[in-house]
PDB file of C-alpha atoms in Angstrom:
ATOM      1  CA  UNK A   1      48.928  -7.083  25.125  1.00 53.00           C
ATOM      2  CA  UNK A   2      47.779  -3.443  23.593  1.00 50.00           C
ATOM      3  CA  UNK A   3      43.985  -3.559  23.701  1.00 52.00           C
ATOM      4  CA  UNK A   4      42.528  -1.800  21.181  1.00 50.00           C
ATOM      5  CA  UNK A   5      40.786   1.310  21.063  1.00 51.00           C
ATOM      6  CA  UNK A   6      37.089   1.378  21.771  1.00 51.00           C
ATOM      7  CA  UNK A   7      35.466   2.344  18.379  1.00 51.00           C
ATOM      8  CA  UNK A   8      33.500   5.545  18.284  1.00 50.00           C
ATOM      9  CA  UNK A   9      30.073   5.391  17.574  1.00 48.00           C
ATOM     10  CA  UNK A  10      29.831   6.940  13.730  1.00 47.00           C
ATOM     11  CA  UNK A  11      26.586  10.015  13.544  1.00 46.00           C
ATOM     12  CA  UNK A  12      24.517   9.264  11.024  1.00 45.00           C
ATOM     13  CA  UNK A  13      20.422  10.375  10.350  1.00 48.00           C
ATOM     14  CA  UNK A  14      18.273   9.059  12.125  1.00 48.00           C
ATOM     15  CA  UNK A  15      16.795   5.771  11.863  1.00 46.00           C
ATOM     16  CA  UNK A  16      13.668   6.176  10.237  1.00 51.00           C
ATOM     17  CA  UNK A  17      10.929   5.359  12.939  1.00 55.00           C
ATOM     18  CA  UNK A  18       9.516   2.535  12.799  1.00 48.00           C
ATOM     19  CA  UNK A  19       6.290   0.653  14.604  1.00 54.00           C
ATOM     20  CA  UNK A  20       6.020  -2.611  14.915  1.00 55.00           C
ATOM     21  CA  UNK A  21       3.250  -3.757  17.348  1.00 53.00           C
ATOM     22  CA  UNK A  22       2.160  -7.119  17.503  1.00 54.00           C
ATOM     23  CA  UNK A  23      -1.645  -8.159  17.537  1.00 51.00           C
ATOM     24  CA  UNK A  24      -3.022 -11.469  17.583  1.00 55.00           C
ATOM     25  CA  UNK A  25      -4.614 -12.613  14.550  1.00 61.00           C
ATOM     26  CA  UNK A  26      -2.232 -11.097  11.459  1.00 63.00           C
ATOM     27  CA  UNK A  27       1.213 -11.590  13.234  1.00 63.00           C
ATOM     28  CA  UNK A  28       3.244  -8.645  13.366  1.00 68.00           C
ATOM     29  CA  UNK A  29      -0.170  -6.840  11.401  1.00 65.00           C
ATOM     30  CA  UNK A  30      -2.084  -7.517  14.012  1.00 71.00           C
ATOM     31  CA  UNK A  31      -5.937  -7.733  14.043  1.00 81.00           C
ATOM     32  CA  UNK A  32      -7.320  -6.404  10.825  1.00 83.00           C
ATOM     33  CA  UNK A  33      -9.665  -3.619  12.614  1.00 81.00           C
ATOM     34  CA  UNK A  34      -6.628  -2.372  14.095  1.00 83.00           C
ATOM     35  CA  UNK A  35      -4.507  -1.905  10.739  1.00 86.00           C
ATOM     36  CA  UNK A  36      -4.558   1.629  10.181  1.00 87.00           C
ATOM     37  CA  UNK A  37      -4.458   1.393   6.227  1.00 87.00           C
ATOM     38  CA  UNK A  38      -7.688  -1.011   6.496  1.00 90.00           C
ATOM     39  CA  UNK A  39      -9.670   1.578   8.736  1.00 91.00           C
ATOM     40  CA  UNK A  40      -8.997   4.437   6.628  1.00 91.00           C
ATOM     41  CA  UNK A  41     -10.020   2.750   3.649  1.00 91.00           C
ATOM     42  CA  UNK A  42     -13.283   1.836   5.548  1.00 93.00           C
ATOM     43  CA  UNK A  43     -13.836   5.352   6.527  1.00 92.00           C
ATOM     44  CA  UNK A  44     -13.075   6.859   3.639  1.00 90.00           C
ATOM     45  CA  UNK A  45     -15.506   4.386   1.817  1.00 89.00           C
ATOM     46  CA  UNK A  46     -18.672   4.774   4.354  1.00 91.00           C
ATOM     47  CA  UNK A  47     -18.240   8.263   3.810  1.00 89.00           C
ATOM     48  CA  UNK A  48     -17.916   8.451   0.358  1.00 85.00           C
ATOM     49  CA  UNK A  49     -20.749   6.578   0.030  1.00 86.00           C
ATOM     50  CA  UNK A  50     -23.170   8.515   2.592  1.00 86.00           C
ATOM     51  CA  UNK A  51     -22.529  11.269   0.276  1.00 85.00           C
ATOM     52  CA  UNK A  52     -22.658   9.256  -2.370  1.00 83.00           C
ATOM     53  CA  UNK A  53     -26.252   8.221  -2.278  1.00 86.00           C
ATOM     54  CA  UNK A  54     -26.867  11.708  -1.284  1.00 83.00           C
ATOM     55  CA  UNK A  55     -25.964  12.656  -5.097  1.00 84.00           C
ATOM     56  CA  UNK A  56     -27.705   9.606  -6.351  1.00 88.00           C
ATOM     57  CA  UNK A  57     -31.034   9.639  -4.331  1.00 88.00           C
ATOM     58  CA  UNK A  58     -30.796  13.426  -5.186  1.00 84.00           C
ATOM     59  CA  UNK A  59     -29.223  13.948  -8.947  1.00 83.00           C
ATOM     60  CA  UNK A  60     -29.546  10.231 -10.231  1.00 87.00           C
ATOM     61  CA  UNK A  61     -25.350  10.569 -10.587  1.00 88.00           C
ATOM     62  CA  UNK A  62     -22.686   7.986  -9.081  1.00 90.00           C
ATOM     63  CA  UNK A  63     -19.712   8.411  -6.683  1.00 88.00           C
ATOM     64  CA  UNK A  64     -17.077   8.254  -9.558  1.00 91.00           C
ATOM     65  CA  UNK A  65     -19.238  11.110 -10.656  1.00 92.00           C
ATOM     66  CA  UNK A  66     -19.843  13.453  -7.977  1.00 89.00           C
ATOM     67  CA  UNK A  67     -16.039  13.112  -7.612  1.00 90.00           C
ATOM     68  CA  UNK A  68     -15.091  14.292 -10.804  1.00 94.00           C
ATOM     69  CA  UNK A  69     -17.946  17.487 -10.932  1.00 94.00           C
ATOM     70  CA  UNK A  70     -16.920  18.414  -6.928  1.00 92.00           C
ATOM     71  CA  UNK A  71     -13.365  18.730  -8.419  1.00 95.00           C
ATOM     72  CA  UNK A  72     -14.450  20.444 -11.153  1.00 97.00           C
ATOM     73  CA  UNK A  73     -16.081  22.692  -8.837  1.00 96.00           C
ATOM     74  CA  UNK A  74     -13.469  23.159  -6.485  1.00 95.00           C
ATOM     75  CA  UNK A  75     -10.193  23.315  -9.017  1.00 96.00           C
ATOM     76  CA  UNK A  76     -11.907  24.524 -12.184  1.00 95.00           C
ATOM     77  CA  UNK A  77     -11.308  23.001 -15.847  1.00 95.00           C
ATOM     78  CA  UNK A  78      -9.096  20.194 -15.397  1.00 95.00           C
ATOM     79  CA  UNK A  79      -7.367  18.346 -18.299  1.00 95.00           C
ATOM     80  CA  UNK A  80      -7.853  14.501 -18.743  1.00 94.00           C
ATOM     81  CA  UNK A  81      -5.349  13.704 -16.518  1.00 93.00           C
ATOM     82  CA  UNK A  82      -5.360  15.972 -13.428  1.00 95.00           C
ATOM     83  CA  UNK A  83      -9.040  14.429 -13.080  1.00 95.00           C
ATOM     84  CA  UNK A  84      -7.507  10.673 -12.700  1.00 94.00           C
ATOM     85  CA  UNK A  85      -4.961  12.344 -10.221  1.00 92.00           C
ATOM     86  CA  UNK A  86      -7.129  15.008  -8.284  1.00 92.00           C
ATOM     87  CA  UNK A  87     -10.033  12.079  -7.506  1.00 92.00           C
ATOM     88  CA  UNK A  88      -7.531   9.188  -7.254  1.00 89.00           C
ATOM     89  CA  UNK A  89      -9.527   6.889  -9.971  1.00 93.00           C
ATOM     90  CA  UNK A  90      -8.411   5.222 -12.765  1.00 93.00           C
ATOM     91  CA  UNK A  91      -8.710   6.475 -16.392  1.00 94.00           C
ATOM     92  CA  UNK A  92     -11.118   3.614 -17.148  1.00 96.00           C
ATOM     93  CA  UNK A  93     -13.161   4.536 -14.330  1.00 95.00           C
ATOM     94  CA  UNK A  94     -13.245   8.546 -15.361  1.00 95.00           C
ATOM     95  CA  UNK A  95     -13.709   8.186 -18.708  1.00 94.00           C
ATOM     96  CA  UNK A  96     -16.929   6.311 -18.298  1.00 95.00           C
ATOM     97  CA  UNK A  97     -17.956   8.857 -15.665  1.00 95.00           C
ATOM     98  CA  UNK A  98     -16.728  11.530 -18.064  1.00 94.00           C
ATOM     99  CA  UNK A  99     -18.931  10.241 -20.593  1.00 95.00           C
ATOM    100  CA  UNK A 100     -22.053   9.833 -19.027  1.00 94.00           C
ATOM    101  CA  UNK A 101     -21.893  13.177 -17.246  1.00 94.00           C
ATOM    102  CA  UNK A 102     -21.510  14.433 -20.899  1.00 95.00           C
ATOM    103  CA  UNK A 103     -24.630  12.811 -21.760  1.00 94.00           C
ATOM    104  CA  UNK A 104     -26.549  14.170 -18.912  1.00 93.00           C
ATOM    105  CA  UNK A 105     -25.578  17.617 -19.590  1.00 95.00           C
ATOM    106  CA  UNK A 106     -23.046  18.204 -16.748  1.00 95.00           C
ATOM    107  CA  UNK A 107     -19.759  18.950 -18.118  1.00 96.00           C
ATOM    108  CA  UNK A 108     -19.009  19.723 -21.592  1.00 96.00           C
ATOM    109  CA  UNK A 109     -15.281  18.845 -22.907  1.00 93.00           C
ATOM    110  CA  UNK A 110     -12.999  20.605 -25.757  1.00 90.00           C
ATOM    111  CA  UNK A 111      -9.275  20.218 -27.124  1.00 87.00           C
ATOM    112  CA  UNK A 112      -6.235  21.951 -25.294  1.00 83.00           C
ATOM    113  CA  UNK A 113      -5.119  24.821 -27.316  1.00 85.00           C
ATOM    114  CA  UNK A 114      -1.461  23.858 -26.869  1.00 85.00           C
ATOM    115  CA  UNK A 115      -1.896  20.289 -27.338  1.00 83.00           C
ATOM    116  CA  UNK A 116      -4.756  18.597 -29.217  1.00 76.00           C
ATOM    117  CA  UNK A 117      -3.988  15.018 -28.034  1.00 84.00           C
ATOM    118  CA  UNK A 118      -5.394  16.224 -24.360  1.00 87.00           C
ATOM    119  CA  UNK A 119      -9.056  17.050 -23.285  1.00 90.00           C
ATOM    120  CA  UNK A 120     -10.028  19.527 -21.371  1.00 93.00           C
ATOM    121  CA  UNK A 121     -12.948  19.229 -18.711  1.00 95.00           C
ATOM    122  CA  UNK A 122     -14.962  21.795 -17.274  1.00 96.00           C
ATOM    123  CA  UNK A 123     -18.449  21.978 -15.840  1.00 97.00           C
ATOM    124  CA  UNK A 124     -21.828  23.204 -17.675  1.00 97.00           C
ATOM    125  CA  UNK A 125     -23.926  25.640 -15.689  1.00 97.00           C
ATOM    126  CA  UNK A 126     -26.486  22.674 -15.416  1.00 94.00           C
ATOM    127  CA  UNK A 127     -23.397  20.710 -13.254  1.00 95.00           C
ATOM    128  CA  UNK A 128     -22.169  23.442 -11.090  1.00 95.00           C
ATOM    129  CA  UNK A 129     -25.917  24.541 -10.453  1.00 94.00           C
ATOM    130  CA  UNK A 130     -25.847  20.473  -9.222  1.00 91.00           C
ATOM    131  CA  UNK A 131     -22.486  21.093  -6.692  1.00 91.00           C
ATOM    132  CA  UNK A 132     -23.923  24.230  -5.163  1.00 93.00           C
ATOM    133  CA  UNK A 133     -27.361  22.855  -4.585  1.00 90.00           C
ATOM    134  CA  UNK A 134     -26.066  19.637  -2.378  1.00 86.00           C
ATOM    135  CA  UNK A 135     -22.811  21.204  -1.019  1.00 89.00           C
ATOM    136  CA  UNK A 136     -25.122  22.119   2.215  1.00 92.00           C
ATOM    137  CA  UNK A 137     -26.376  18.636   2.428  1.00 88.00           C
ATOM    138  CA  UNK A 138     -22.779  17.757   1.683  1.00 87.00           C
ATOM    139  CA  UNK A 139     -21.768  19.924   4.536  1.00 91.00           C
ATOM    140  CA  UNK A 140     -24.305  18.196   7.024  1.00 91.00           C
ATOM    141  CA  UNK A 141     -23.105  14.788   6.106  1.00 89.00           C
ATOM    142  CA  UNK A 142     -20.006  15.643   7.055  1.00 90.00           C
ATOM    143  CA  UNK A 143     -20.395  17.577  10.046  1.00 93.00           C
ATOM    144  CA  UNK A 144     -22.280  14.501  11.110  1.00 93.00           C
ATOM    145  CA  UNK A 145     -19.472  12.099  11.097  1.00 92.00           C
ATOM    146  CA  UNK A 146     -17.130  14.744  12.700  1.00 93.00           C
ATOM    147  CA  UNK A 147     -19.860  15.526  15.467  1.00 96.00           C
ATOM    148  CA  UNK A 148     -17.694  12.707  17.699  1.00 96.00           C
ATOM    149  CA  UNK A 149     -14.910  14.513  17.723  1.00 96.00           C
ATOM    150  CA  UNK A 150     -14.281  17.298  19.722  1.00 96.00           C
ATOM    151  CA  UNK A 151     -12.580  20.590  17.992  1.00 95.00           C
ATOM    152  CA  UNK A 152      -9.126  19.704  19.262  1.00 97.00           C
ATOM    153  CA  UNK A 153      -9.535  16.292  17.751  1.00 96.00           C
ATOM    154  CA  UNK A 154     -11.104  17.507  14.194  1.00 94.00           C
ATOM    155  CA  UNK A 155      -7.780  20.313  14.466  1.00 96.00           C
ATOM    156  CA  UNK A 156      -5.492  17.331  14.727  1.00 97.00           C
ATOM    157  CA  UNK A 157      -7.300  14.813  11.755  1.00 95.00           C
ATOM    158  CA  UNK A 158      -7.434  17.977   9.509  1.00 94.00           C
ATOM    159  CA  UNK A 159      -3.631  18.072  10.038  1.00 96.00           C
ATOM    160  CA  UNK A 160      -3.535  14.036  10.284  1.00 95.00           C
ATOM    161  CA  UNK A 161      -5.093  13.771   6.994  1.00 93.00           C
ATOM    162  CA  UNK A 162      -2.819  16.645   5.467  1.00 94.00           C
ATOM    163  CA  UNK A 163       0.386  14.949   6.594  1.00 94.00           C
ATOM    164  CA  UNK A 164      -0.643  11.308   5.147  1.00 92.00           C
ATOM    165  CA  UNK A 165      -2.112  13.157   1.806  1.00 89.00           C
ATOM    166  CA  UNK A 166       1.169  14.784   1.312  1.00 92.00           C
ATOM    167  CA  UNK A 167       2.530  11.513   2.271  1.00 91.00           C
ATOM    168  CA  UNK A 168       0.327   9.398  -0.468  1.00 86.00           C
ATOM    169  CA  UNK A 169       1.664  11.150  -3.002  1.00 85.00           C
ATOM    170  CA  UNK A 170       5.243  10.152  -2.408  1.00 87.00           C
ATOM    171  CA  UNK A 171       4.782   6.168  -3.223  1.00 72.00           C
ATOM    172  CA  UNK A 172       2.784   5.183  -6.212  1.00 55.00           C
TER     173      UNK A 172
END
């Protein structure tokens, strides 16, 4: 009998890695203080808030708001819709912010000059007076949570946190 020949293994890409650890508790999940997506949510929430009340005790203003005027600050006049994607909220949730901010004499809206169905938001001198006043408190807030890390470890979450924002906006 003719045996036949051994099959050659075919190249392809790589497999795409993938981790699967189990953890007592949530199966192949794990414990729920070990899932990374939990944690970072967490984080990201304690910190927004320490801030948060820093622009509230502060400026009487609200985390939805000191989101959209620090992007405002940061990007310059945003339309409508790069607010909702540059602060990751929901139009509900920036429109109300939008409109109080308004009232309070922060930011100041007009029509696009190419297209008059879009709004254009941009901070008031009152609202960028705001930003620059608590960016130093900002600053010390943050330096605070990043005082447990040492500079090699801050290096690699700065590039950490790059990686997975690049990778955010790749899945809805």
């Amino acid at each position: 009998a003719v045996k036949p020949a051994p099959r050659r293994a075919r190249k392809s890409a790589a497999p795409a890695r993938r981790v699967e650890v189990m953890r007592a508790n949530l199966g192949p999940m794990g414990k729920l203080d070990d899932f990374i997506p939990y944690k970072l949510s967490v984080v990201a929430d304690r910190v927004s808030q320490s801030i948060g009340k820093l622009f509230e005790t502060r400026f009487n203003i609200q985390i939805p708001e000191w989101r959209i005027i620090m992007a405002l600050y940061s990007y310059g006049d945003l339309v409508f819709h790069e607010v909702v994607d540059r602060t990751s909220m929901d139009k509900a949730r920036v429109s109300r912010a939008q409109r109080r901010m308004i009232d309070l004499g922060m930011i100041r809206t007009c029509g696009h000059p190419d297209d008059g169905r879009k709004v254009i938001l941009s901070l008031t001198p009152a609202g960028r007076k705001i930003c620059e006043n608590i960016l130093p408190e900002a600053a010390e807030r943050e330096a605070w949570f990043l005082a447990v890390l040492d500079e090699h470890e801050h290096q690699q979450l700065d590039v950490i946190l790059d990686k997975l924002m690049k990778r955010s906006l790749e899945r809805g």
